PDB file of C-alpha atoms in Angstrom:
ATOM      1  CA  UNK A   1       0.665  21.841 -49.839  1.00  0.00           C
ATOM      2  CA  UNK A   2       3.231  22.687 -47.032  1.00  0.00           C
ATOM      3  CA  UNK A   3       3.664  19.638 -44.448  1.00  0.00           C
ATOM      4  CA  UNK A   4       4.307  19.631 -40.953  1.00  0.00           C
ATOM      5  CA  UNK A   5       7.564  17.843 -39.929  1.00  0.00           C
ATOM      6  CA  UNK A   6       7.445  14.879 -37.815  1.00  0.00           C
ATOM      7  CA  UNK A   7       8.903  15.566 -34.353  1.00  0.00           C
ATOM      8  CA  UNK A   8      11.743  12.731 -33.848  1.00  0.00           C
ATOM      9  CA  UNK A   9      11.357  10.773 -30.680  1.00  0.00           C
ATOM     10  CA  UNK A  10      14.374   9.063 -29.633  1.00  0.00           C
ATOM     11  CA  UNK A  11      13.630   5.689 -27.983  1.00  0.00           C
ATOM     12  CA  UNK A  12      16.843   6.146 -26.330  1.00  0.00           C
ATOM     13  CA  UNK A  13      15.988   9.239 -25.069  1.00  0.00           C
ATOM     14  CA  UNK A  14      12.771   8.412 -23.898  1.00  0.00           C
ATOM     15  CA  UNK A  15      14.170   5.300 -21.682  1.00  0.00           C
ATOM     16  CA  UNK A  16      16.996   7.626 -20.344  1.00  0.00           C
ATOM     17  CA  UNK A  17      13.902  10.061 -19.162  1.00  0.00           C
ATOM     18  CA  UNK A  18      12.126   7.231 -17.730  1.00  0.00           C
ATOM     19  CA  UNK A  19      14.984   5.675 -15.679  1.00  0.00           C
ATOM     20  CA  UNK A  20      15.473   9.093 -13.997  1.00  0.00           C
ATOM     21  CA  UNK A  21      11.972   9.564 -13.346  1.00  0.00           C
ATOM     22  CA  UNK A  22      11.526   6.139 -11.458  1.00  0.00           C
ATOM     23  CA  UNK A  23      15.161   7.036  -9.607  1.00  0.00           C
ATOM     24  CA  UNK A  24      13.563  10.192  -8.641  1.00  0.00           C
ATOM     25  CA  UNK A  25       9.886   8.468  -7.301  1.00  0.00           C
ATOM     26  CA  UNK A  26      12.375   5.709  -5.719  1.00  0.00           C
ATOM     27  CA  UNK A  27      14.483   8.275  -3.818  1.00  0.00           C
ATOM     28  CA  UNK A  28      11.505  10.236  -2.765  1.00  0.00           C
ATOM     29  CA  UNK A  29       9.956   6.953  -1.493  1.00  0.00           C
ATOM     30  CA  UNK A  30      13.154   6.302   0.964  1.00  0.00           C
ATOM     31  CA  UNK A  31      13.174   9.959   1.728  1.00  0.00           C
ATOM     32  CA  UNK A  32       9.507  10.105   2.881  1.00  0.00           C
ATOM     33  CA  UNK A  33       9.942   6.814   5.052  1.00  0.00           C
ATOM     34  CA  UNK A  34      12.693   7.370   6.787  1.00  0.00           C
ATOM     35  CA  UNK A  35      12.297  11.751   7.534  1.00  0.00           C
ATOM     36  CA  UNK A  36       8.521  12.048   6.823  1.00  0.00           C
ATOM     37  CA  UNK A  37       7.362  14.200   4.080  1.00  0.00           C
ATOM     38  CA  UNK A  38       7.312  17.339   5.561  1.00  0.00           C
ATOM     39  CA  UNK A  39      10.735  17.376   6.209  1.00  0.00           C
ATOM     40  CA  UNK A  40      12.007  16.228   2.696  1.00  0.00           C
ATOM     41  CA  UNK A  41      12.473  19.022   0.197  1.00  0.00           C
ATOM     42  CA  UNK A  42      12.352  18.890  -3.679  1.00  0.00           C
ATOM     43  CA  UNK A  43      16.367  19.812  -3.661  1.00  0.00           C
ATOM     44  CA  UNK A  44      16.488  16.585  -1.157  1.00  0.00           C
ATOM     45  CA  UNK A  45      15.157  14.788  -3.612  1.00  0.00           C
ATOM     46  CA  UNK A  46      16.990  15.473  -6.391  1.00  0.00           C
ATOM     47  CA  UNK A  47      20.269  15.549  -4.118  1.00  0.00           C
ATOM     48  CA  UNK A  48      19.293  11.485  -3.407  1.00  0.00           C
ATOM     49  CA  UNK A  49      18.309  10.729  -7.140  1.00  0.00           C
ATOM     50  CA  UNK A  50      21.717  11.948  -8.240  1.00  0.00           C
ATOM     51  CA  UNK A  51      19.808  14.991 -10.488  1.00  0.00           C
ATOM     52  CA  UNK A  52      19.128  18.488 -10.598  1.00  0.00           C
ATOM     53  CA  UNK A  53      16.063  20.078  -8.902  1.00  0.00           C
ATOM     54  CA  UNK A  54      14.996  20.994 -12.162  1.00  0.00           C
ATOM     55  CA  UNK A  55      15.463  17.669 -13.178  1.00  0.00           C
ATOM     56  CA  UNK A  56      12.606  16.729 -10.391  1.00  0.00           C
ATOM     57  CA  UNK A  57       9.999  19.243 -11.300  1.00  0.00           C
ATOM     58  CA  UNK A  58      10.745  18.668 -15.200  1.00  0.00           C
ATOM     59  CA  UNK A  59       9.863  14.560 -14.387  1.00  0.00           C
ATOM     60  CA  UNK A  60       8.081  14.151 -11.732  1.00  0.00           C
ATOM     61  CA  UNK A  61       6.330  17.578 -10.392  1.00  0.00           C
ATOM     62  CA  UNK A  62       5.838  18.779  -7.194  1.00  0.00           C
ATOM     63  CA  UNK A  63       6.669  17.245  -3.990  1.00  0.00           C
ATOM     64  CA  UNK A  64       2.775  16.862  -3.970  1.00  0.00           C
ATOM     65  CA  UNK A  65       2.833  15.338  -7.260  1.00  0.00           C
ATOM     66  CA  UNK A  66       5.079  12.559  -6.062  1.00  0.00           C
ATOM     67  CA  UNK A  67       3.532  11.624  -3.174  1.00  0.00           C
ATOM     68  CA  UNK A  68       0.607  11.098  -5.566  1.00  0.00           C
ATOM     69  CA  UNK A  69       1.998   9.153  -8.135  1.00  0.00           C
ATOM     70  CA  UNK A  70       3.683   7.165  -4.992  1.00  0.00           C
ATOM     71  CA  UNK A  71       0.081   6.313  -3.399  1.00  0.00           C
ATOM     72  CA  UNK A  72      -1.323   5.489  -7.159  1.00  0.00           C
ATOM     73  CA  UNK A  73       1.698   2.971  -7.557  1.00  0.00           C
ATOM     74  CA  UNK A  74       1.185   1.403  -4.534  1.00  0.00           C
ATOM     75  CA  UNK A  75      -2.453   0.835  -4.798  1.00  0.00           C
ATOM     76  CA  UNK A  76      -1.385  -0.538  -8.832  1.00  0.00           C
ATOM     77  CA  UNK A  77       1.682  -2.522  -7.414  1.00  0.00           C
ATOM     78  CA  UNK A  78      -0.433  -3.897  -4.010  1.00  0.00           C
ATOM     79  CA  UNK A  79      -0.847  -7.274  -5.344  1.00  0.00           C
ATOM     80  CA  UNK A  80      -4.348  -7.284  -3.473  1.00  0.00           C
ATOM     81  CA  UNK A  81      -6.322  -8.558  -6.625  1.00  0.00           C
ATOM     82  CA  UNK A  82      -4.372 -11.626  -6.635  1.00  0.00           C
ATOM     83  CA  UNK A  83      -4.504 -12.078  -2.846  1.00  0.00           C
ATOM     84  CA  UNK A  84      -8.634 -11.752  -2.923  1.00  0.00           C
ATOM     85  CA  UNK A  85      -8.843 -14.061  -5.532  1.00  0.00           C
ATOM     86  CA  UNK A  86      -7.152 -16.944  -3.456  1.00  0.00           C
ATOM     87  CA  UNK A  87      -9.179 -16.052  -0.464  1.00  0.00           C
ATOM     88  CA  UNK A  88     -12.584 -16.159  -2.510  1.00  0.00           C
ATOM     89  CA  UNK A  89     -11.353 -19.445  -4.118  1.00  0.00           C
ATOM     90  CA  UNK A  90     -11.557 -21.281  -0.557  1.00  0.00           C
ATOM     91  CA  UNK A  91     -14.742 -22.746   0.487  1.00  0.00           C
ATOM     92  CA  UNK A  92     -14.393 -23.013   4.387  1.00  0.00           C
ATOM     93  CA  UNK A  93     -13.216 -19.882   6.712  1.00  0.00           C
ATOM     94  CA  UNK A  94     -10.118 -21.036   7.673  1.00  0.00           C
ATOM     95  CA  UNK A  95      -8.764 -21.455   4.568  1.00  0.00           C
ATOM     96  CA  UNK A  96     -10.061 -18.532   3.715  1.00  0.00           C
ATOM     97  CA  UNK A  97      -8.706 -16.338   7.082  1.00  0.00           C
ATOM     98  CA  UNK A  98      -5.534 -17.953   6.550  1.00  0.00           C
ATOM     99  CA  UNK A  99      -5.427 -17.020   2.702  1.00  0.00           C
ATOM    100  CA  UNK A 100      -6.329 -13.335   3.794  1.00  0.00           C
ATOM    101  CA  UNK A 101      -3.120 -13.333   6.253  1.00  0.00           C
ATOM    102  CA  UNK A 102      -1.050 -14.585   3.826  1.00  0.00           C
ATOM    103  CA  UNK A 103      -1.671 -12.003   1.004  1.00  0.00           C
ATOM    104  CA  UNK A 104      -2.429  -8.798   3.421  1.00  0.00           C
ATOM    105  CA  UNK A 105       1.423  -9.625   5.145  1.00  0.00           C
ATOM    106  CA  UNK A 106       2.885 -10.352   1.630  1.00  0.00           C
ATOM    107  CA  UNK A 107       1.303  -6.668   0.709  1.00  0.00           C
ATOM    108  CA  UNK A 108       2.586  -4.617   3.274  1.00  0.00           C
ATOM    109  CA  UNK A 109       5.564  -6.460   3.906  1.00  0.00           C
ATOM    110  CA  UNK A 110       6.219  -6.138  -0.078  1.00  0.00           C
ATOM    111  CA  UNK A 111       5.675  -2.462  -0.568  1.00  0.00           C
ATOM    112  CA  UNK A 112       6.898  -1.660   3.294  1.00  0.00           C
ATOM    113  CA  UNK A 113       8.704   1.532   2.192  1.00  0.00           C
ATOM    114  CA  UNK A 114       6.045   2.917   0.272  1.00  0.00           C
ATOM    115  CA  UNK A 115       3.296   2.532   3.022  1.00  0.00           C
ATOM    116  CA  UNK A 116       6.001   3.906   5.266  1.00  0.00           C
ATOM    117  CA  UNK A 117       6.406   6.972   2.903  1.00  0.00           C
ATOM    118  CA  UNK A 118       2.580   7.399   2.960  1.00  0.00           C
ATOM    119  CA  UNK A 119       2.208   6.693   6.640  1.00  0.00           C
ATOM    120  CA  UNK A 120       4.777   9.216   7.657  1.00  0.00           C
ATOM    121  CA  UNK A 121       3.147  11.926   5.486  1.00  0.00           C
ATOM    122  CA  UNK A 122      -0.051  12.204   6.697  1.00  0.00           C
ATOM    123  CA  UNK A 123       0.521  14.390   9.616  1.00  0.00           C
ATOM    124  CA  UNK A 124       1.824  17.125   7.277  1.00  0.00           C
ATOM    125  CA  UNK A 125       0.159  16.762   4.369  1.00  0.00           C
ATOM    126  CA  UNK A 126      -2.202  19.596   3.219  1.00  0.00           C
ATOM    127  CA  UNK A 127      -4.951  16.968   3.226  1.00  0.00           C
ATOM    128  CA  UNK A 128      -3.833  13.943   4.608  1.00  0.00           C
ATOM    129  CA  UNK A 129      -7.646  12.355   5.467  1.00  0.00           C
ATOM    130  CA  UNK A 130      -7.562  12.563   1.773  1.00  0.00           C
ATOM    131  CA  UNK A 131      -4.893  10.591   0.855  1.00  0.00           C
ATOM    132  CA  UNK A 132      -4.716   7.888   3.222  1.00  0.00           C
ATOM    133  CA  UNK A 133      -8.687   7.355   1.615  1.00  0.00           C
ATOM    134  CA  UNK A 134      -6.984   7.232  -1.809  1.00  0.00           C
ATOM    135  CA  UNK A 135      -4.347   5.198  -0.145  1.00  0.00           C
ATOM    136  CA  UNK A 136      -6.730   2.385   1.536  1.00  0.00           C
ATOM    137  CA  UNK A 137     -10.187   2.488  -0.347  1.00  0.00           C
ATOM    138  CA  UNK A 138      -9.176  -0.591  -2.793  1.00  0.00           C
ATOM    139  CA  UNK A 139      -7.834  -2.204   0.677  1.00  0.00           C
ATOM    140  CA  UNK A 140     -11.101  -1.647   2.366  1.00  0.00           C
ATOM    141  CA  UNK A 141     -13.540  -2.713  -0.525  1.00  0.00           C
ATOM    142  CA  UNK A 142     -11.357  -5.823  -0.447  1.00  0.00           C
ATOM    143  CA  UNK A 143     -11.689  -6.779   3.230  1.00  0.00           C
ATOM    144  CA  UNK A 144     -14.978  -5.953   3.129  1.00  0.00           C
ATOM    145  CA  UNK A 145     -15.561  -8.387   0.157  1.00  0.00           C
ATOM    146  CA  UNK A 146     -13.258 -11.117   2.516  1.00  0.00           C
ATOM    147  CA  UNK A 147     -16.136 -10.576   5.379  1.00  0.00           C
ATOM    148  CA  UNK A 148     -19.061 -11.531   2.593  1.00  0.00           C
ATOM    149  CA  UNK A 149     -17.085 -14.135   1.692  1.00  0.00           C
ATOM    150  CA  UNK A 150     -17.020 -15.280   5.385  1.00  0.00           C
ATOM    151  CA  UNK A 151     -20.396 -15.209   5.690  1.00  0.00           C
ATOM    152  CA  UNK A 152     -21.549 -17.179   3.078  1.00  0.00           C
ATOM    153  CA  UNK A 153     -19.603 -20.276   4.383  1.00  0.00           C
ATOM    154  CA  UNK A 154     -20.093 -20.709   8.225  1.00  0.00           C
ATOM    155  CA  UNK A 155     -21.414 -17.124   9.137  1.00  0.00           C
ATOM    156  CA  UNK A 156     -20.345 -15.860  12.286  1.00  0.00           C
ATOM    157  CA  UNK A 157     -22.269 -14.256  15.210  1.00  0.00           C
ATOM    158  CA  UNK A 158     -21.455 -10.720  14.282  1.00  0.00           C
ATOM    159  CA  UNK A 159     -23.066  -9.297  11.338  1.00  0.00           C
ATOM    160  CA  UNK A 160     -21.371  -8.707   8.303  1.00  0.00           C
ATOM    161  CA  UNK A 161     -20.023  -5.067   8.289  1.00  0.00           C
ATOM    162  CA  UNK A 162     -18.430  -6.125  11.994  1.00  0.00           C
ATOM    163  CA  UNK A 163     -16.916  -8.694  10.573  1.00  0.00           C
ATOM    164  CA  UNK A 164     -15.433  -6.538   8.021  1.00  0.00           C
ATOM    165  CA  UNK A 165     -14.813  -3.864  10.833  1.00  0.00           C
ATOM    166  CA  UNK A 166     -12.678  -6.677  12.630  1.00  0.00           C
ATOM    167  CA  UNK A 167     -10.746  -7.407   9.710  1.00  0.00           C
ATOM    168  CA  UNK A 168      -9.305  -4.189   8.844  1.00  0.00           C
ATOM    169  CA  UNK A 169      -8.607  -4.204  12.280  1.00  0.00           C
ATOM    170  CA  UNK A 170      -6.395  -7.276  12.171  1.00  0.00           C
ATOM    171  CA  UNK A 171      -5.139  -7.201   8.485  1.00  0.00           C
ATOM    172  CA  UNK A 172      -5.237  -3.529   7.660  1.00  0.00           C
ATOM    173  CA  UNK A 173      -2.276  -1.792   7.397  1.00  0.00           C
ATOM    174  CA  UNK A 174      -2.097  -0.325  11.388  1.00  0.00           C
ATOM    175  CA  UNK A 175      -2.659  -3.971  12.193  1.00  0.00           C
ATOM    176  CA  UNK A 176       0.395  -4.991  10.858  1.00  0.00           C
ATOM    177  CA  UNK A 177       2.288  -1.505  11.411  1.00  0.00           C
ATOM    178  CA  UNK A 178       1.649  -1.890  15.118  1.00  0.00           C
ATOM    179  CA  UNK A 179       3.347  -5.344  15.538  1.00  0.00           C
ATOM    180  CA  UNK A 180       6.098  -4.681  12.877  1.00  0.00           C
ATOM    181  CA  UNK A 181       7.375  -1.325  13.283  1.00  0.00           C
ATOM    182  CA  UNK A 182       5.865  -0.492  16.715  1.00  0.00           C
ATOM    183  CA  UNK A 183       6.813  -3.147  18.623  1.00  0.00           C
ATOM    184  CA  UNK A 184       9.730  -4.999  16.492  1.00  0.00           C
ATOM    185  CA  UNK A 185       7.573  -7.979  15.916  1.00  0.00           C
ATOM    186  CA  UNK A 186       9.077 -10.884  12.729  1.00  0.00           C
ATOM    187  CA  UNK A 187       6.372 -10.725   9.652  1.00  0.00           C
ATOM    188  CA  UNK A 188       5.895 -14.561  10.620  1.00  0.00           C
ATOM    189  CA  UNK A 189       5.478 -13.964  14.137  1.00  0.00           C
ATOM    190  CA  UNK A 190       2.778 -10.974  13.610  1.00  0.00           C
ATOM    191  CA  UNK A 191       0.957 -13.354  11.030  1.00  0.00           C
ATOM    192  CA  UNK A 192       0.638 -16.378  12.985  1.00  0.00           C
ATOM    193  CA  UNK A 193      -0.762 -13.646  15.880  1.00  0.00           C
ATOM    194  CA  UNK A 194      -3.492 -11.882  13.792  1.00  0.00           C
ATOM    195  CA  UNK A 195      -3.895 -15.527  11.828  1.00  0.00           C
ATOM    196  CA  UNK A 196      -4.660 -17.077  15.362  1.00  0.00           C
ATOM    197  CA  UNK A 197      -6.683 -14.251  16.864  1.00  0.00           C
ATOM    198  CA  UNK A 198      -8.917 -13.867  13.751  1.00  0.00           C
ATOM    199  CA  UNK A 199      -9.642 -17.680  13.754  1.00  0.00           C
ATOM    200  CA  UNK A 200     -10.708 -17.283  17.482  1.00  0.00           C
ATOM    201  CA  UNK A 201     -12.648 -14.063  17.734  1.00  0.00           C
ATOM    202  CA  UNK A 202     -14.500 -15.352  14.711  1.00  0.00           C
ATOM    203  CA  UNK A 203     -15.696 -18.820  15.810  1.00  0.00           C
ATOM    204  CA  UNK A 204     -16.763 -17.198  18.780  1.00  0.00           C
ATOM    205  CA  UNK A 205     -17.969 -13.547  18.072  1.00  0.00           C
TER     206      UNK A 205
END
């Protein structure tokens, strides 16, 4: 009975493939936050990741295909299930607003490019509602799950879904984007601000 030979798979190979593959996502990244993504072209790309624009389609797809697999790394790489689980482990709201603050700036300020990249594309992207809701619907489910957290230790005046309303508003990503790259603001300095004016609105809403 005839076999079929084994395809060899080089190890080697396969971690040479991979390298250039997160090069070319890395380079794209940069690209997108600093021109925006509708100016960036595929030869761009490759022309920053040090490879052909072969080389791009061959590894990573479309331009449209690496914005994707850009968004899905930053929602894997956003650190946010750690951050809600030291918020949820504090039992009075200022612990817990100042646990929020502390993991939403170490998220954005951590993945900065890559929120820049997705930021600047949304204006040209074929459907950008779409992918800034890919982008932010882990973020949002997690502030929301901040405000029921709120409210069952000291709830505050406002109902619930204002209360998660207000805190995408502070500790969402155009709450930090606004002080940081808008108007120049430290990371410290915009998270002592949005720190203090959570703790205030809060006690008092």
């Amino acid at each position: 009975m005839p076999t079929t030979p084994r395809k060899y798979v080089s190890p080697l190979r396969e971690q040479a493939a991979a390298r250039t593959r997160a090069e070319i996502l890395r380079s794209a990244t940069r690209l997108f936050a600093e021109r925006g993504y509708g100016r960036v072209t595929v030869a761009d790309i490759a022309a920053e990741a040090g490879v052909s624009s072969k080389a791009v389609f061959a590894s990573a797809g479309s331009k449209g295909d690496i914005l994707d697999e850009i968004v899905d790394t930053a929602v894997r790489a956003s650190g946010y299930e750690g951050a809600m689980r030291a918020v949820l482990a504090e039992r009075d709201p200022e612990s817990a607003l100042r646990a929020l603050a502390r993991g939403t700036r170490a998220g954005n300020e951590g993945l900065f490019t890559v929120h820049e990249a997705i930021h600047k594309a949304l204006p040209s992207h074929e459907d950008g509602e779409a992918l800034w809701e890919r982008a932010t619907a882990d973020y949002r489910t997690a502030l929301r799950a901040a405000a029921h957290h709120l409210h069952t230790l000291a709830p505050p005046a406002c109902p619930e879904e204002e209360t998660a309303d207000l805190l995408w508003f502070w500790f969402g990503p155009g709450g930090w984007r606004t002080l940081v790259v808008e108007n120049d603001w430290p990371w410290d300095r915009a998270e002592a601000f949005l720190l203090r004016t959570a703790l205030a609105t809060l006690r008092t809403a």
